[in-house]
Tab-separated table of N, CA, C and O in Angstrom:
chain	number	residue	atom	x	y	z
A	125	MET	N	-71.389	-26.287	27.041
A	125	MET	CA	-69.996	-26.585	27.917
A	125	MET	C	-69.257	-26.512	26.443
A	125	MET	O	-69.771	-26.783	25.443
A	126	ALA	N	-67.911	-26.543	26.736
A	126	ALA	CA	-66.668	-26.654	25.259
A	126	ALA	C	-65.975	-27.355	25.667
A	126	ALA	O	-65.169	-27.629	27.123
A	127	ILE	N	-65.046	-27.645	24.559
A	127	ILE	CA	-64.212	-28.275	24.561
A	127	ILE	C	-62.713	-27.725	24.424
A	127	ILE	O	-62.905	-26.945	23.716
A	128	LYS	N	-61.783	-27.594	25.051
A	128	LYS	CA	-60.565	-27.318	25.284
A	128	LYS	C	-59.384	-27.697	24.204
A	128	LYS	O	-59.192	-29.188	24.833
A	129	ILE	N	-58.993	-27.515	23.468
A	129	ILE	CA	-58.320	-28.442	22.279
A	129	ILE	C	-56.990	-27.667	22.551
A	129	ILE	O	-57.011	-26.877	21.300
A	130	GLY	N	-55.705	-27.538	22.606
A	130	GLY	CA	-54.220	-26.666	22.618
A	130	GLY	C	-54.970	-25.500	23.368
A	130	GLY	O	-54.840	-25.452	25.026
A	131	LYS	N	-54.875	-24.333	22.913
A	131	LYS	CA	-54.886	-23.158	23.234
A	131	LYS	C	-56.257	-22.499	23.015
A	131	LYS	O	-56.622	-21.384	23.960
A	132	LYS	N	-57.090	-23.311	22.336
A	132	LYS	CA	-58.190	-23.133	21.872
A	132	LYS	C	-59.191	-24.158	22.554
A	132	LYS	O	-59.290	-24.726	22.732
A	133	THR	N	-60.506	-22.613	22.608
A	133	THR	CA	-61.838	-23.322	23.223
A	133	THR	C	-62.876	-24.063	21.841
A	133	THR	O	-62.892	-22.734	21.108
A	134	HIS	N	-63.013	-24.668	21.698
A	134	HIS	CA	-64.180	-25.394	20.842
A	134	HIS	C	-65.591	-25.749	21.263
A	134	HIS	O	-65.489	-25.802	22.782
A	135	ALA	N	-66.581	-24.985	20.972
A	135	ALA	CA	-67.883	-25.247	20.927
A	135	ALA	C	-68.468	-27.311	21.083
A	135	ALA	O	-67.217	-27.403	19.963
A	136	LYS	N	-69.009	-27.278	22.210
A	136	LYS	CA	-69.259	-28.908	21.826
A	136	LYS	C	-70.012	-29.190	20.658
A	136	LYS	O	-71.162	-28.245	20.276
A	137	LYS	N	-69.947	-29.927	20.252
A	137	LYS	CA	-70.661	-30.485	19.087
A	137	LYS	C	-72.043	-31.339	19.628
A	137	LYS	O	-71.891	-32.217	20.656
A	138	TYR	N	-73.317	-30.729	19.414
A	138	TYR	CA	-74.404	-31.595	20.218
A	138	TYR	C	-75.374	-31.811	19.217
A	138	TYR	O	-75.232	-31.738	17.757
A	139	VAL	N	-75.796	-33.211	19.105
A	139	VAL	CA	-76.439	-33.749	18.385
A	139	VAL	C	-78.241	-33.449	18.537
A	139	VAL	O	-78.940	-32.673	19.578
A	140	ASN	N	-79.592	-33.921	17.773
A	140	ASN	CA	-80.676	-33.244	18.332
A	140	ASN	C	-81.367	-34.517	18.660
A	140	ASN	O	-82.208	-34.930	18.538
A	141	ARG	N	-80.615	-34.699	20.723
A	141	ARG	CA	-81.404	-35.130	21.543
A	141	ARG	C	-80.557	-35.168	22.948
A	141	ARG	O	-79.519	-34.652	22.659
A	142	PRO	N	-81.354	-35.284	23.568
A	142	PRO	CA	-81.150	-34.882	25.185
A	142	PRO	C	-79.743	-35.646	25.231
A	142	PRO	O	-79.622	-36.821	25.219
A	143	GLU	N	-78.815	-35.427	26.309
A	143	GLU	CA	-77.675	-35.464	26.282
A	143	GLU	C	-77.848	-36.503	27.983
A	143	GLU	O	-76.987	-37.820	28.017
A	144	TYR	N	-79.200	-36.224	28.938
A	144	TYR	CA	-78.959	-36.982	29.834
A	144	TYR	C	-79.660	-38.053	29.473
A	144	TYR	O	-80.939	-37.937	28.880
A	145	LYS	N	-79.439	-39.174	30.049
A	145	LYS	CA	-80.425	-40.345	29.638
A	145	LYS	C	-81.559	-41.179	30.491
A	145	LYS	O	-82.704	-41.829	29.893
A	146	ASP	N	-82.307	-40.028	31.315
A	146	ASP	CA	-83.530	-39.939	32.008
A	146	ASP	C	-83.956	-39.045	31.254
A	146	ASP	O	-85.533	-38.950	32.006
A	147	HIS	N	-84.415	-38.621	30.146
A	147	HIS	CA	-84.996	-38.144	29.446
A	147	HIS	C	-86.261	-38.552	29.293
A	147	HIS	O	-86.140	-39.998	28.298
A	148	ALA	N	-87.232	-38.072	28.641
A	148	ALA	CA	-88.563	-39.333	28.199
A	148	ALA	C	-88.679	-39.351	26.415
A	148	ALA	O	-88.913	-40.697	26.493
A	149	TYR	N	-87.020	-38.611	26.147
A	149	TYR	CA	-86.802	-39.007	24.373
A	149	TYR	C	-86.578	-40.884	24.033
A	149	TYR	O	-86.561	-41.464	23.527
A	150	TYR	N	-85.542	-41.235	25.732
A	150	TYR	CA	-85.217	-42.537	25.809
A	150	TYR	C	-86.212	-43.744	26.456
A	150	TYR	O	-85.766	-44.627	27.236
A	151	GLU	N	-87.376	-43.495	26.896
A	151	GLU	CA	-88.601	-43.910	27.497
A	151	GLU	C	-88.204	-45.184	26.527
A	151	GLU	O	-88.318	-46.258	27.068
A	152	PRO	N	-88.539	-45.201	25.144
A	152	PRO	CA	-88.946	-46.617	24.508
A	152	PRO	C	-87.289	-47.258	24.548
A	152	PRO	O	-87.703	-48.621	24.505
A	153	GLU	N	-86.290	-47.019	23.921
A	153	GLU	CA	-85.170	-47.431	24.888
A	153	GLU	C	-84.955	-48.514	26.486
A	153	GLU	O	-84.731	-49.833	26.476
A	154	ARG	N	-85.467	-47.525	27.038
A	154	ARG	CA	-85.539	-48.311	28.575
A	154	ARG	C	-86.493	-49.201	28.381
A	154	ARG	O	-86.140	-50.297	29.230
A	155	LEU	N	-87.628	-48.838	27.929
A	155	LEU	CA	-88.595	-50.181	28.074
A	155	LEU	C	-88.263	-51.803	27.644
A	155	LEU	O	-88.637	-52.674	28.129
A	156	LEU	N	-87.656	-50.817	26.449
A	156	LEU	CA	-87.199	-52.344	25.451
A	156	LEU	C	-86.212	-53.049	25.818
A	156	LEU	O	-86.263	-54.214	25.673
A	157	ARG	N	-85.474	-52.397	26.851
A	157	ARG	CA	-84.137	-53.190	27.600
A	157	ARG	C	-84.989	-53.826	28.651
A	157	ARG	O	-84.536	-54.914	29.538
A	158	GLN	N	-85.623	-53.084	29.173
A	158	GLN	CA	-86.569	-54.065	30.635
A	158	GLN	C	-87.429	-55.313	30.527
A	158	GLN	O	-87.757	-56.495	30.394
A	159	TRP	N	-87.962	-55.083	29.181
A	159	TRP	CA	-88.792	-55.607	28.519
A	159	TRP	C	-88.241	-57.369	28.057
A	159	TRP	O	-88.477	-58.434	28.126
A	160	GLN	N	-86.665	-57.078	27.383
A	160	GLN	CA	-85.849	-58.117	26.893
A	160	GLN	C	-85.379	-58.693	28.303
A	160	GLN	O	-85.202	-60.519	28.087
A	161	VAL	N	-85.220	-57.928	29.531
A	161	VAL	CA	-84.818	-58.428	30.700
A	161	VAL	C	-85.539	-59.812	30.888
A	161	VAL	O	-85.277	-60.459	31.861
A	162	GLU	N	-87.006	-59.396	31.192
A	162	GLU	CA	-87.579	-60.073	31.765
A	162	GLU	C	-87.922	-61.096	30.650
A	162	GLU	O	-89.402	-62.128	31.410
A	163	GLY	N	-87.344	-61.308	29.254
A	163	GLY	CA	-87.913	-62.153	28.487
A	163	GLY	C	-89.022	-62.665	27.880
A	163	GLY	O	-89.587	-63.656	27.039
A	164	VAL	N	-89.683	-61.107	27.256
A	164	VAL	CA	-90.784	-60.990	26.694
A	164	VAL	C	-90.383	-61.521	25.131
A	164	VAL	O	-89.252	-61.339	25.079
A	165	SER	N	-91.303	-62.424	24.312
A	165	SER	CA	-91.268	-62.850	23.022
A	165	SER	C	-90.882	-61.520	22.493
A	165	SER	O	-91.438	-60.453	22.463
A	166	ASP	N	-90.006	-61.942	21.000
A	166	ASP	CA	-89.792	-60.718	19.613
A	166	ASP	C	-90.923	-60.020	19.800
A	166	ASP	O	-91.144	-58.272	19.207
A	167	ASP	N	-91.937	-60.791	19.253
A	167	ASP	CA	-94.214	-60.405	18.971
A	167	ASP	C	-94.345	-59.881	19.831
A	167	ASP	O	-95.076	-58.890	19.906
A	168	GLU	N	-94.535	-60.622	21.100
A	168	GLU	CA	-94.760	-59.304	22.124
A	168	GLU	C	-94.241	-58.199	22.386
A	168	GLU	O	-94.431	-57.037	23.053
A	169	LEU	N	-92.583	-57.964	22.243
A	169	LEU	CA	-92.141	-56.489	22.237
A	169	LEU	C	-92.461	-55.676	20.812
A	169	LEU	O	-92.505	-54.528	21.724
A	170	ARG	N	-93.013	-56.598	20.370
A	170	ARG	CA	-93.329	-55.296	18.992
A	170	ARG	C	-94.397	-54.864	19.373
A	170	ARG	O	-95.056	-53.727	19.123
A	171	ASN	N	-95.501	-55.593	19.894
A	171	ASN	CA	-96.837	-55.146	20.181
A	171	ASN	C	-96.610	-54.218	21.203
A	171	ASN	O	-97.278	-53.587	20.810
A	172	ARG	N	-95.662	-53.925	22.396
A	172	ARG	CA	-95.522	-53.024	23.687
A	172	ARG	C	-95.405	-52.358	23.029
A	172	ARG	O	-95.711	-51.022	23.273
A	173	LEU	N	-94.005	-52.400	22.017
A	173	LEU	CA	-93.692	-50.398	21.638
A	173	LEU	C	-94.835	-49.925	20.751
A	173	LEU	O	-94.691	-49.271	21.372
A	174	VAL	N	-95.146	-50.930	20.086
A	174	VAL	CA	-96.242	-49.813	19.360
A	174	VAL	C	-97.204	-49.753	20.072
A	174	VAL	O	-98.129	-48.273	20.270
A	175	SER	N	-97.469	-50.639	21.005
A	175	SER	CA	-98.996	-49.786	21.717
A	175	SER	C	-98.289	-48.782	23.278
A	175	SER	O	-99.087	-47.651	22.900
A	176	TYR	N	-97.207	-48.926	23.515
A	176	TYR	CA	-96.671	-47.549	23.909
A	176	TYR	C	-96.828	-45.947	23.394
A	176	TYR	O	-96.969	-45.612	23.938
A	177	ILE	N	-96.068	-46.913	22.442
A	177	ILE	CA	-96.110	-45.257	20.976
A	177	ILE	C	-97.564	-44.796	20.717
A	177	ILE	O	-97.431	-43.586	20.307
A	178	GLU	N	-98.028	-45.980	20.249
A	178	GLU	CA	-99.555	-44.949	20.284
A	178	GLU	C	-100.161	-43.845	21.296
A	178	GLU	O	-100.674	-43.327	21.408
A	179	SER	N	-100.136	-44.979	22.446
A	179	SER	CA	-100.838	-44.282	23.885
A	179	SER	C	-100.065	-42.414	23.601
A	179	SER	O	-100.085	-41.542	24.551
A	180	GLU	N	-98.697	-42.747	23.699
A	180	GLU	CA	-97.760	-41.129	23.551
A	180	GLU	C	-97.996	-40.618	22.762
A	180	GLU	O	-98.221	-39.206	22.788
A	181	ARG	N	-98.394	-40.954	21.329
A	181	ARG	CA	-99.027	-40.114	20.146
A	181	ARG	C	-100.359	-39.649	20.658
A	181	ARG	O	-100.453	-38.345	20.058
A	182	LYS	N	-101.030	-40.306	21.444
A	182	LYS	CA	-102.437	-39.896	21.882
A	182	LYS	C	-102.470	-38.684	23.156
A	182	LYS	O	-103.106	-37.891	23.429
A	183	LYS	N	-101.149	-38.811	23.733
A	183	LYS	CA	-100.943	-37.540	24.557
A	183	LYS	C	-100.767	-36.966	24.282
A	183	LYS	O	-101.260	-35.677	24.183
A	184	CYS	N	-100.064	-36.581	23.299
A	184	CYS	CA	-99.197	-35.658	22.803
A	184	CYS	C	-100.273	-34.927	21.497
A	184	CYS	O	-100.479	-33.680	21.646
A	185	ILE	N	-101.770	-35.587	21.349
A	185	ILE	CA	-102.321	-34.807	20.396
A	185	ILE	C	-103.356	-34.214	21.207
A	185	ILE	O	-103.536	-33.495	21.098
A	186	ASP	N	-103.885	-34.608	22.687
A	186	ASP	CA	-104.420	-34.154	23.610
A	186	ASP	C	-104.255	-33.445	24.275
A	186	ASP	O	-104.959	-32.603	24.579
A	187	ASP	N	-102.963	-33.514	24.509
A	187	ASP	CA	-102.528	-32.267	25.223
A	187	ASP	C	-101.168	-31.506	24.947
A	187	ASP	O	-100.100	-32.421	24.708
A	188	ILE	N	-101.001	-30.881	24.461
A	188	ILE	CA	-100.182	-29.947	23.593
A	188	ILE	C	-98.716	-29.511	24.969
A	188	ILE	O	-98.169	-29.040	23.724
A	189	THR	N	-99.160	-29.206	25.929
A	189	THR	CA	-98.363	-29.076	26.501
A	189	THR	C	-97.338	-29.669	27.122
A	189	THR	O	-96.230	-29.685	26.983
A	190	TYR	N	-98.286	-31.219	26.842
A	190	TYR	CA	-97.294	-32.698	27.281
A	190	TYR	C	-96.284	-32.681	26.073
A	190	TYR	O	-95.394	-32.848	26.424
A	191	PHE	N	-96.485	-32.608	24.967
A	191	PHE	CA	-95.968	-32.602	23.841
A	191	PHE	C	-95.180	-31.711	23.983
A	191	PHE	O	-93.595	-32.104	23.778
A	192	ALA	N	-94.989	-30.323	23.918
A	192	ALA	CA	-94.064	-29.515	23.866
A	192	ALA	C	-92.872	-29.742	24.567
A	192	ALA	O	-91.552	-29.634	25.160
A	193	GLN	N	-93.653	-29.859	26.681
A	193	GLN	CA	-92.574	-30.173	27.696
A	193	GLN	C	-91.486	-31.587	27.422
A	193	GLN	O	-90.532	-31.727	27.998
A	194	THR	N	-92.806	-32.773	27.013
A	194	THR	CA	-91.869	-34.145	26.869
A	194	THR	C	-90.669	-34.210	25.618
A	194	THR	O	-89.738	-34.792	25.639
A	195	TYR	N	-91.206	-33.512	24.867
A	195	TYR	CA	-90.358	-33.757	23.130
A	195	TYR	C	-90.188	-32.610	22.656
A	195	TYR	O	-89.108	-32.686	21.478
A	196	GLY	N	-89.897	-31.369	22.988
A	196	GLY	CA	-89.796	-30.546	22.581
A	196	GLY	C	-88.547	-29.949	22.144
A	196	GLY	O	-87.959	-29.805	24.121
A	197	PHE	N	-87.500	-29.442	21.824
A	197	PHE	CA	-86.485	-29.098	22.137
A	197	PHE	C	-85.769	-28.051	21.434
A	197	PHE	O	-86.671	-27.483	20.194
A	198	ILE	N	-85.550	-26.585	21.863
A	198	ILE	CA	-84.864	-25.732	21.390
A	198	ILE	C	-83.515	-25.395	20.999
A	198	ILE	O	-82.777	-26.177	21.674
A	199	THR	N	-83.169	-24.423	20.351
A	199	THR	CA	-81.462	-23.934	20.381
A	199	THR	C	-81.035	-23.292	21.775
A	199	THR	O	-82.278	-21.944	22.033
A	200	GLY	N	-80.584	-23.539	22.698
A	200	GLY	CA	-79.835	-22.670	23.610
A	200	GLY	C	-79.166	-21.569	23.072
A	200	GLY	O	-78.685	-21.374	22.541
A	201	PRO	N	-79.237	-20.214	24.198
A	201	PRO	CA	-78.818	-18.848	24.343
A	201	PRO	C	-77.351	-19.520	24.077
A	201	PRO	O	-76.157	-19.551	24.719
A	202	GLY	N	-76.461	-18.603	23.405
A	202	GLY	CA	-74.836	-18.931	23.305
A	202	GLY	C	-74.598	-19.762	22.539
A	202	GLY	O	-73.094	-20.274	23.117
A	203	GLY	N	-75.323	-20.517	21.875
A	203	GLY	CA	-74.770	-21.723	21.406
A	203	GLY	C	-74.401	-22.299	22.386
A	203	GLY	O	-73.631	-23.661	22.073
A	204	ALA	N	-75.403	-22.759	23.294
A	204	ALA	CA	-75.073	-24.149	24.037
A	204	ALA	C	-75.770	-24.990	23.073
A	204	ALA	O	-75.450	-25.901	24.256
A	205	GLY	N	-76.474	-24.977	22.356
A	205	GLY	CA	-77.089	-26.733	21.807
A	205	GLY	C	-78.083	-26.442	22.007
A	205	GLY	O	-79.177	-25.722	21.957
A	206	ILE	N	-78.603	-27.805	21.686
A	206	ILE	CA	-80.168	-28.630	21.690
A	206	ILE	C	-80.595	-28.436	22.706
A	206	ILE	O	-79.403	-29.500	24.009
A	207	ILE	N	-81.365	-27.875	23.386
A	207	ILE	CA	-81.873	-28.111	25.121
A	207	ILE	C	-83.153	-28.334	24.940
A	207	ILE	O	-83.905	-28.033	24.056
A	208	PRO	N	-83.783	-28.887	26.282
A	208	PRO	CA	-85.277	-29.424	26.381
A	208	PRO	C	-85.683	-27.967	26.664
A	208	PRO	O	-86.008	-27.288	26.906
A	209	PHE	N	-86.948	-27.897	25.693
A	209	PHE	CA	-88.159	-26.955	25.851
A	209	PHE	C	-88.387	-26.950	27.468
A	209	PHE	O	-89.155	-27.897	27.752
A	210	LYS	N	-88.586	-25.731	27.896
A	210	LYS	CA	-89.008	-25.706	29.412
A	210	LYS	C	-90.510	-24.548	28.950
A	210	LYS	O	-89.907	-23.670	28.970
A	211	LEU	N	-91.120	-24.783	29.438
A	211	LEU	CA	-92.403	-24.108	29.522
A	211	LEU	C	-92.720	-23.272	30.718
A	211	LEU	O	-92.824	-23.682	32.145
A	212	GLU	N	-92.534	-21.994	30.663
A	212	GLU	CA	-93.260	-21.573	31.570
A	212	GLU	C	-94.771	-21.206	32.201
A	212	GLU	O	-95.729	-21.335	31.023
A	213	PRO	N	-95.616	-20.995	33.076
A	213	PRO	CA	-96.720	-20.649	33.141
A	213	PRO	C	-97.655	-20.312	32.250
A	213	PRO	O	-98.542	-20.481	31.538
A	214	TYR	N	-97.476	-19.310	31.554
A	214	TYR	CA	-97.812	-18.354	30.665
A	214	TYR	C	-97.884	-19.292	29.397
A	214	TYR	O	-98.924	-18.632	28.481
A	215	GLN	N	-96.532	-19.875	28.757
A	215	GLN	CA	-96.662	-20.331	27.744
A	215	GLN	C	-97.713	-21.497	27.945
A	215	GLN	O	-98.578	-22.336	26.190
A	216	LYS	N	-97.424	-22.356	29.129
A	216	LYS	CA	-98.508	-23.199	28.864
A	216	LYS	C	-100.459	-22.825	28.698
A	216	LYS	O	-100.928	-23.181	28.108
A	217	THR	N	-100.692	-21.556	29.097
A	217	THR	CA	-102.206	-20.944	29.024
A	217	THR	C	-102.457	-20.341	27.549
A	217	THR	O	-103.081	-21.190	26.831
A	218	LEU	N	-101.152	-20.421	26.801
A	218	LEU	CA	-100.903	-20.130	25.629
A	218	LEU	C	-100.947	-20.927	24.660
A	218	LEU	O	-102.302	-21.308	23.611
A	219	LEU	N	-100.394	-21.955	25.170
A	219	LEU	CA	-100.681	-23.282	24.334
A	219	LEU	C	-101.614	-23.843	24.295
A	219	LEU	O	-102.431	-24.210	23.207
A	220	SER	N	-102.640	-24.261	25.586
A	220	SER	CA	-104.266	-24.291	25.609
A	220	SER	C	-104.902	-23.498	24.562
A	220	SER	O	-105.932	-24.001	24.621
A	221	SER	N	-104.835	-22.299	25.041
A	221	SER	CA	-105.431	-21.495	24.121
A	221	SER	C	-105.606	-21.503	22.788
A	221	SER	O	-106.601	-22.004	22.392
A	222	PHE	N	-104.161	-22.167	22.169
A	222	PHE	CA	-103.710	-22.392	20.848
A	222	PHE	C	-105.010	-23.507	20.359
A	222	PHE	O	-105.407	-23.596	19.357
A	223	GLN	N	-105.273	-24.891	21.512
A	223	GLN	CA	-105.922	-25.773	21.161
A	223	GLN	C	-107.153	-25.528	21.072
A	223	GLN	O	-108.097	-25.977	20.328
A	224	THR	N	-107.719	-24.689	21.867
A	224	THR	CA	-109.418	-24.376	22.209
A	224	THR	C	-110.052	-23.302	21.674
A	224	THR	O	-111.407	-23.669	21.133
A	225	GLU	N	-109.109	-22.334	21.188
A	225	GLU	CA	-109.669	-20.917	21.071
A	225	GLU	C	-109.243	-20.767	19.412
A	225	GLU	O	-108.375	-21.402	19.211
A	226	LYS	N	-110.346	-19.669	19.066
A	226	LYS	CA	-110.406	-20.023	17.220
A	226	LYS	C	-109.707	-18.800	17.173
A	226	LYS	O	-108.179	-18.489	16.096
A	227	TYR	N	-109.769	-17.926	17.577
A	227	TYR	CA	-108.769	-16.040	16.901
A	227	TYR	C	-108.535	-16.003	18.895
A	227	TYR	O	-109.163	-16.384	19.873
A	228	ILE	N	-107.135	-15.294	18.682
A	228	ILE	CA	-106.032	-15.038	19.884
A	228	ILE	C	-105.372	-13.893	19.656
A	228	ILE	O	-105.384	-13.986	18.925
A	229	ILE	N	-105.996	-12.962	20.354
A	229	ILE	CA	-104.837	-11.904	20.340
A	229	ILE	C	-103.962	-11.768	21.792
A	229	ILE	O	-104.170	-12.232	22.895
A	230	VAL	N	-102.235	-11.570	21.177
A	230	VAL	CA	-101.373	-11.943	22.633
A	230	VAL	C	-101.095	-9.995	22.577
A	230	VAL	O	-100.524	-9.570	21.664
A	231	ASN	N	-100.829	-9.815	23.685
A	231	ASN	CA	-100.427	-8.525	24.337
A	231	ASN	C	-98.957	-8.905	24.215
A	231	ASN	O	-99.007	-9.319	25.711
A	232	LYS	N	-97.682	-8.835	24.498
A	232	LYS	CA	-96.398	-9.635	24.698
A	232	LYS	C	-95.007	-8.656	24.308
A	232	LYS	O	-95.429	-7.270	23.648
A	233	ALA	N	-94.254	-8.923	25.151
A	233	ALA	CA	-93.057	-8.125	24.849
A	233	ALA	C	-92.672	-9.087	24.075
A	233	ALA	O	-92.774	-10.088	23.352
A	234	ARG	N	-91.261	-8.829	23.788
A	234	ARG	CA	-90.272	-9.239	22.955
A	234	ARG	C	-89.518	-10.932	23.595
A	234	ARG	O	-89.598	-10.262	24.991
A	235	GLN	N	-89.194	-11.455	23.419
A	235	GLN	CA	-88.114	-12.528	24.058
A	235	GLN	C	-88.867	-13.551	24.877
A	235	GLN	O	-88.513	-13.883	25.852
A	236	LEU	N	-90.098	-13.620	24.959
A	236	LEU	CA	-90.912	-13.918	25.984
A	236	LEU	C	-91.274	-15.994	25.459
A	236	LEU	O	-92.136	-16.205	26.299
A	237	GLY	N	-90.378	-16.121	24.515
A	237	GLY	CA	-90.951	-17.482	23.729
A	237	GLY	C	-92.787	-18.132	23.108
A	237	GLY	O	-92.713	-19.208	23.148
A	238	VAL	N	-93.301	-16.517	22.993
A	238	VAL	CA	-94.397	-16.958	22.235
A	238	VAL	C	-94.141	-17.823	20.522
A	238	VAL	O	-94.978	-18.671	20.691
A	239	SER	N	-93.291	-17.497	20.183
A	239	SER	CA	-93.126	-17.971	18.727
A	239	SER	C	-92.816	-19.247	18.621
A	239	SER	O	-93.268	-20.091	18.264
A	240	THR	N	-91.797	-19.358	19.134
A	240	THR	CA	-91.565	-20.962	19.744
A	240	THR	C	-92.839	-21.574	20.421
A	240	THR	O	-93.031	-22.782	19.886
A	241	SER	N	-93.358	-20.921	21.389
A	241	SER	CA	-94.194	-22.322	21.622
A	241	SER	C	-95.686	-22.281	20.735
A	241	SER	O	-96.455	-23.392	19.936
A	242	LEU	N	-95.675	-21.420	19.867
A	242	LEU	CA	-96.669	-21.308	18.468
A	242	LEU	C	-96.378	-22.487	17.409
A	242	LEU	O	-96.814	-23.153	16.951
A	243	VAL	N	-94.578	-22.659	17.352
A	243	VAL	CA	-93.944	-23.792	16.883
A	243	VAL	C	-94.509	-25.646	17.103
A	243	VAL	O	-94.439	-26.185	16.524
A	244	PHE	N	-94.961	-24.859	18.703
A	244	PHE	CA	-95.091	-26.588	19.060
A	244	PHE	C	-96.218	-27.256	18.090
A	244	PHE	O	-96.781	-27.802	18.108
A	245	TYR	N	-97.410	-25.740	18.322
A	245	TYR	CA	-98.877	-26.118	17.775
A	245	TYR	C	-98.520	-26.471	16.608
A	245	TYR	O	-99.100	-27.637	16.509
């Protein structure tokens, strides 16, 4: 997406978070607002938020594919900015192999996202 100023088209400035608010990145904010509407005390808000963060952290440690799909971002093609990382089935298998196997040999072509998958591991 680009911004047109006069006759020139400028690339849109992206920040390191997703634009659409239904992404899991914003879940703590949604939960916080929901609990505030429910009238939860400040101490209980803190406890619930810490509990949520700990559970998410455990999910990410236990399942690398969950981490990559939920919290992973990459630079989009052609200057598209920061976009969520979408795993292909072979990348899920590869990430699972990184967690379970000591040695891995990959016969691959270029531009398949194997290096990017390794970065998330």
